[in-house]
CSV table of C-alpha atoms in Angstrom, one decimal:
chain,number,residue,atom,x,y,z
Z,1,MET,CA,-0.5,104.7,-70.2
Z,2,SER,CA,0.0,103.9,-66.5
Z,3,PRO,CA,0.7,100.5,-65.0
Z,4,ASN,CA,-2.4,100.9,-63.0
Z,5,GLY,CA,-4.5,101.4,-66.1
Z,6,LEU,CA,-3.0,98.3,-67.8
Z,7,ALA,CA,-3.7,96.3,-64.7
Z,8,ALA,CA,-7.3,97.5,-64.5
Z,9,SER,CA,-7.8,96.6,-68.2
Z,10,VAL,CA,-6.3,93.1,-67.6
Z,11,ALA,CA,-8.8,92.6,-64.8
Z,12,THR,CA,-11.7,93.8,-66.8
Z,13,LEU,CA,-10.8,91.5,-69.7
Z,14,ALA,CA,-10.4,88.5,-67.4
Z,15,SER,CA,-13.8,89.1,-65.9
Z,16,LEU,CA,-15.4,89.3,-69.4
Z,17,PHE,CA,-14.4,85.7,-70.2
Z,18,SER,CA,-14.9,84.2,-66.8
Z,19,ALA,CA,-17.8,81.9,-66.2
Z,20,ASP,CA,-19.3,84.2,-63.6
Z,21,GLY,CA,-18.2,87.5,-65.1
Z,22,GLU,CA,-20.4,90.4,-66.0
Z,23,GLY,CA,-20.6,89.3,-69.6
Z,24,GLY,CA,-22.4,86.1,-68.7
Z,25,GLU,CA,-23.4,83.6,-71.3
Z,26,GLY,CA,-25.4,86.3,-73.3
Z,27,GLY,CA,-22.8,89.0,-73.4
Z,28,ASP,CA,-20.7,89.7,-76.5
Z,29,GLN,CA,-17.2,89.4,-75.0
Z,30,LEU,CA,-15.3,90.1,-78.1
Z,31,ASP,CA,-17.1,93.4,-78.9
Z,32,ARG,CA,-16.6,94.5,-75.3
Z,33,ALA,CA,-13.0,93.4,-75.3
Z,34,VAL,CA,-12.0,95.7,-78.2
Z,35,GLN,CA,-13.7,98.5,-76.4
Z,36,VAL,CA,-11.6,97.8,-73.3
Z,37,VAL,CA,-8.4,97.8,-75.4
Z,38,GLY,CA,-9.4,101.0,-77.1
Z,39,ALA,CA,-10.2,102.8,-73.9
Z,40,LEU,CA,-6.7,102.0,-72.6
Z,41,MET,CA,-4.9,103.0,-75.8
Z,42,GLY,CA,-6.8,106.2,-76.2
Z,43,GLY,CA,-9.9,107.4,-78.1
Z,44,SER,CA,-8.0,108.0,-81.4
Z,45,VAL,CA,-6.7,104.4,-81.6
Z,46,LEU,CA,-8.9,102.0,-83.6
Z,47,VAL,CA,-9.1,98.4,-82.6
Z,48,GLY,CA,-9.9,95.2,-84.5
Z,49,LEU,CA,-9.9,91.6,-83.6
Z,50,THR,CA,-9.7,88.7,-86.0
Z,51,LEU,CA,-10.1,85.0,-85.4
Z,52,GLY,CA,-8.6,82.2,-87.5
Z,53,SER,CA,-5.1,81.6,-88.9
Z,54,THR,CA,-3.4,83.8,-91.5
Z,55,GLY,CA,-5.1,83.3,-94.9
Z,56,ALA,CA,-8.3,82.0,-93.4
Z,57,GLY,CA,-9.4,84.5,-90.8
Z,58,ARG,CA,-12.3,86.8,-90.3
Z,59,VAL,CA,-13.0,90.0,-88.5
Z,60,ALA,CA,-14.8,89.0,-85.2
Z,61,ALA,CA,-15.0,92.4,-83.5
Z,62,ALA,CA,-14.0,96.0,-84.1
Z,63,SER,CA,-14.2,99.3,-82.2
Z,64,ASP,CA,-16.1,100.9,-85.1
Z,65,ALA,CA,-16.8,100.7,-88.8
Z,66,ARG,CA,-13.3,102.2,-89.7
Z,67,ALA,CA,-11.5,99.6,-87.7
Z,68,ARG,CA,-13.6,96.8,-89.3
Z,69,ARG,CA,-12.7,98.0,-92.8
Z,70,LEU,CA,-9.0,98.2,-91.9
Z,71,ALA,CA,-9.0,94.8,-90.3
Z,72,GLN,CA,-10.7,93.3,-93.4
Z,73,ALA,CA,-8.0,94.9,-95.6
Z,74,ARG,CA,-5.3,93.5,-93.4
Z,75,LEU,CA,-6.9,90.0,-93.8
Z,76,LEU,CA,-6.7,90.4,-97.6
Z,77,ASP,CA,-2.9,90.9,-97.2
Z,78,GLY,CA,-2.9,87.7,-95.1
Z,79,HIS,CA,-4.7,85.7,-97.8
Z,80,ARG,CA,-2.1,86.7,-100.3
Z,81,ARG,CA,1.0,86.4,-98.2
Z,82,SER,CA,0.1,83.5,-95.9
Z,83,SER,CA,3.2,81.8,-94.4
Z,84,PRO,CA,3.9,79.5,-91.4
Z,85,GLY,CA,4.3,81.4,-88.2
Z,86,ALA,CA,2.8,84.6,-89.6
Z,87,ASP,CA,0.3,84.9,-86.8
Z,88,ARG,CA,2.8,84.2,-84.0
Z,89,ALA,CA,4.9,87.4,-83.8
Z,90,ALA,CA,3.8,91.0,-83.3
Z,91,ARG,CA,4.3,93.3,-86.2
Z,92,ARG,CA,4.4,97.1,-86.0
Z,93,ILE,CA,4.5,99.4,-89.0
Z,94,ASP,CA,5.1,103.0,-88.0
Z,95,ASP,CA,4.2,104.5,-91.4
Z,96,LEU,CA,1.9,102.8,-93.9
Z,97,ALA,CA,2.5,105.7,-96.3
Z,98,ASP,CA,6.2,104.8,-96.4
Z,99,PRO,CA,7.1,102.6,-99.4
Z,100,VAL,CA,8.5,99.9,-97.1
Z,101,GLY,CA,5.3,99.8,-95.0
Z,102,SER,CA,3.1,100.0,-98.1
Z,103,ALA,CA,4.9,97.1,-99.7
Z,104,ALA,CA,4.6,95.0,-96.5
Z,105,MET,CA,0.8,95.3,-96.4
Z,106,PRO,CA,-0.5,96.8,-99.7
Z,107,GLU,CA,-4.2,96.2,-99.1
Z,108,LEU,CA,-4.0,97.7,-95.7
Z,109,ALA,CA,-1.9,100.6,-96.9
Z,110,GLY,CA,-4.6,101.4,-99.5
Z,111,ALA,CA,-7.4,101.2,-96.9
Z,112,ALA,CA,-5.3,103.3,-94.5
Z,113,ARG,CA,-5.1,106.1,-96.9
Z,114,ALA,CA,-8.9,106.2,-97.3
Z,115,GLU,CA,-9.4,106.0,-93.5
Z,116,GLY,CA,-6.7,108.5,-92.6
Z,117,VAL,CA,-4.6,106.0,-90.7
Z,118,ARG,CA,-0.8,105.9,-90.8
Z,119,SER,CA,0.4,103.3,-88.3
Z,120,VAL,CA,-0.6,99.7,-87.4
Z,121,LEU,CA,0.3,97.2,-84.7
Z,122,VAL,CA,-0.7,93.5,-85.2
Z,123,VAL,CA,-0.4,91.3,-82.2
Z,124,PRO,CA,-1.1,87.5,-82.3
Z,125,LEU,CA,-3.7,85.8,-80.1
Z,126,VAL,CA,-1.8,82.6,-79.3
Z,127,ASP,CA,-2.5,79.7,-77.0
Z,128,GLY,CA,0.7,77.7,-76.7
Z,129,GLU,CA,1.5,76.9,-80.4
Z,130,ILE,CA,-2.0,77.5,-81.6
Z,131,PRO,CA,-2.6,80.9,-83.4
Z,132,LEU,CA,-6.2,81.9,-82.7
Z,133,GLY,CA,-6.2,85.2,-84.5
Z,134,THR,CA,-4.9,88.8,-84.0
Z,135,LEU,CA,-5.5,91.9,-82.0
Z,136,GLU,CA,-4.9,95.0,-84.3
Z,137,LEU,CA,-4.4,98.6,-83.4
Z,138,TYR,CA,-4.5,101.5,-85.9
Z,139,ALA,CA,-3.4,105.1,-85.3
Z,140,GLU,CA,-3.9,108.2,-87.4
Z,141,GLY,CA,-0.4,109.6,-87.1
Z,142,PRO,CA,3.0,108.0,-88.1
Z,143,GLY,CA,4.7,106.3,-85.2
Z,144,GLY,CA,1.4,106.5,-83.3
Z,145,LEU,CA,1.9,103.1,-81.7
Z,146,GLY,CA,5.2,102.9,-79.9
Z,147,PRO,CA,6.9,100.3,-77.7
Z,148,ASP,CA,4.7,101.0,-74.7
Z,149,ALA,CA,1.6,100.4,-76.8
Z,150,GLU,CA,3.1,97.2,-78.2
Z,151,LEU,CA,3.9,95.8,-74.7
Z,152,ALA,CA,0.5,96.6,-73.4
Z,153,ALA,CA,-1.2,95.1,-76.5
Z,154,GLU,CA,0.8,91.9,-76.1
Z,155,VAL,CA,-0.3,91.6,-72.5
Z,156,LEU,CA,-4.0,92.2,-73.4
Z,157,ALA,CA,-3.8,89.8,-76.3
Z,158,MET,CA,-2.5,87.0,-74.0
Z,159,VAL,CA,-5.5,87.6,-71.7
Z,160,ILE,CA,-8.0,87.5,-74.6
Z,161,ALA,CA,-6.5,84.4,-76.0
Z,162,SER,CA,-6.5,82.6,-72.6
Z,163,GLY,CA,-10.1,83.8,-72.0
Z,164,LEU,CA,-11.3,82.4,-75.3
Z,165,LEU,CA,-10.2,78.9,-74.5
Z,166,ALA,CA,-10.4,78.8,-70.7
Z,167,ALA,CA,-14.0,79.9,-70.6
Z,168,GLY,CA,-15.0,77.8,-73.6
Z,169,ARG,CA,-16.6,81.0,-75.1
Z,170,ALA,CA,-16.5,82.6,-78.6
Z,171,ASP,CA,-18.9,80.1,-80.2
Z,172,ARG,CA,-18.2,81.8,-83.5
Z,173,SER,CA,-14.6,80.8,-83.3
Z,174,ARG,CA,-15.0,77.3,-82.0
Z,175,THR,CA,-14.8,75.7,-85.5
Z,176,GLU,CA,-11.5,77.5,-86.3
Z,177,ILE,CA,-10.0,76.5,-82.9
Z,178,ASP,CA,-11.0,72.9,-83.3
Z,179,GLN,CA,-9.6,72.7,-86.8
Z,180,LEU,CA,-6.3,74.2,-85.6
Z,181,ARG,CA,-6.1,71.7,-82.7
Z,182,MET,CA,-6.8,68.8,-85.1
Z,183,ALA,CA,-4.0,70.0,-87.4
Z,184,LEU,CA,-1.5,70.2,-84.6
Z,185,GLU,CA,-2.5,66.8,-83.3
Z,186,SER,CA,-2.1,65.3,-86.8
Z,187,ARG,CA,1.3,66.9,-87.1
Z,188,ASP,CA,2.4,65.4,-83.8
Z,189,LEU,CA,1.1,61.9,-84.7
Z,190,ILE,CA,2.8,62.0,-88.1
Z,191,GLY,CA,6.0,63.1,-86.3
Z,192,GLN,CA,5.8,60.2,-83.9
Z,193,ALA,CA,5.1,57.7,-86.7
Z,194,LYS,CA,8.1,59.1,-88.7
Z,195,GLY,CA,10.3,58.7,-85.7
Z,196,ILE,CA,9.3,55.1,-85.3
Z,197,LEU,CA,10.0,54.3,-88.9
Z,198,MET,CA,13.3,56.1,-88.9
Z,199,ALA,CA,14.4,54.0,-85.9
Z,200,SER,CA,13.0,50.7,-87.2
Z,201,ARG,CA,13.9,51.1,-90.8
Z,202,ARG,CA,17.1,53.2,-90.3
Z,203,VAL,CA,16.0,55.8,-92.8
Z,204,ASP,CA,15.9,59.6,-92.8
Z,205,ALA,CA,12.9,61.7,-92.1
Z,206,ALA,CA,12.0,62.3,-95.8
Z,207,THR,CA,12.1,58.6,-96.5
Z,208,ALA,CA,10.0,57.8,-93.4
Z,209,PHE,CA,7.4,60.3,-94.5
Z,210,GLU,CA,7.4,58.8,-98.1
Z,211,LEU,CA,6.7,55.4,-96.6
Z,212,LEU,CA,3.7,56.7,-94.7
Z,213,ARG,CA,2.4,58.6,-97.7
Z,214,ARG,CA,2.6,55.5,-100.0
Z,215,ALA,CA,1.0,53.3,-97.4
Z,216,SER,CA,-1.8,55.8,-97.0
Z,217,GLN,CA,-2.5,56.0,-100.7
Z,218,SER,CA,-2.3,52.2,-101.3
Z,219,ARG,CA,-4.6,51.4,-98.5
Z,220,ASN,CA,-6.9,54.5,-99.0
Z,221,VAL,CA,-6.5,55.5,-95.4
Z,222,LYS,CA,-6.0,59.0,-94.2
Z,223,LEU,CA,-2.4,59.9,-93.4
Z,224,ARG,CA,-3.4,61.0,-89.9
Z,225,ASP,CA,-5.2,57.7,-89.2
Z,226,LEU,CA,-2.3,55.6,-90.5
Z,227,ALA,CA,0.2,57.7,-88.4
Z,228,GLU,CA,-2.0,57.1,-85.3
Z,229,LEU,CA,-1.9,53.3,-86.0
Z,230,VAL,CA,1.9,53.3,-86.4
Z,231,ALA,CA,2.3,55.4,-83.2
Z,232,ARG,CA,0.1,53.0,-81.3
Z,233,THR,CA,1.5,49.7,-82.6
Z,234,GLY,CA,5.0,50.6,-83.6
Z,235,GLU,CA,4.5,49.0,-87.0
Z,236,LEU,CA,3.6,50.0,-90.5
Z,237,PRO,CA,0.6,47.9,-91.7
Z,238,GLY,CA,1.7,45.3,-94.3
Z,239,ASP,CA,5.2,44.8,-92.9
């Protein structure tokens, strides 16, 4: 693929998610986005797009029925092997028929055999620390998605991720994004509260968290709300 082709695809994707772009409020940006990606990669490459974190995602768009079935199978692997950070790094398997590739994604490997696909590239859609989902490419031949395809997919995934949030679009994904933001905010508040208790009580991180947990249970208050109070006041209630 040429640099000019990649630049044109980036511009097209950006316009899809802009407030005054062609897609408008009534357009289905995600369906059109996967078509843009597929056109750049070549007609034989299948494209899927999922939203939500590993283990809790869903197929939001696909270039065709085969791509949708493959993306759904890939999600099943995610449900079974969910781990922190799994949606934050690109992953390329050059041959799903190889024992190593098959072991890494068994559900996808089985679906790939049925669909005549041998290679896969999974690229995260990430906004800062927030994993929004994945952009997935599937090719029929082994090694069908090389370093050039990976680099281009990472660029396009960044544009899609930015567009989802900057334009306030993708109503179907709004709940997932809000939940992820709340989880990160809770983590930050708990971290702040732990730091305050570590300093004031001169305890380690594990002990500080245990103090928060016990206070949360005894007062029947959510851990996040208690952490927010400690972060705001600098004190653990009941001291």
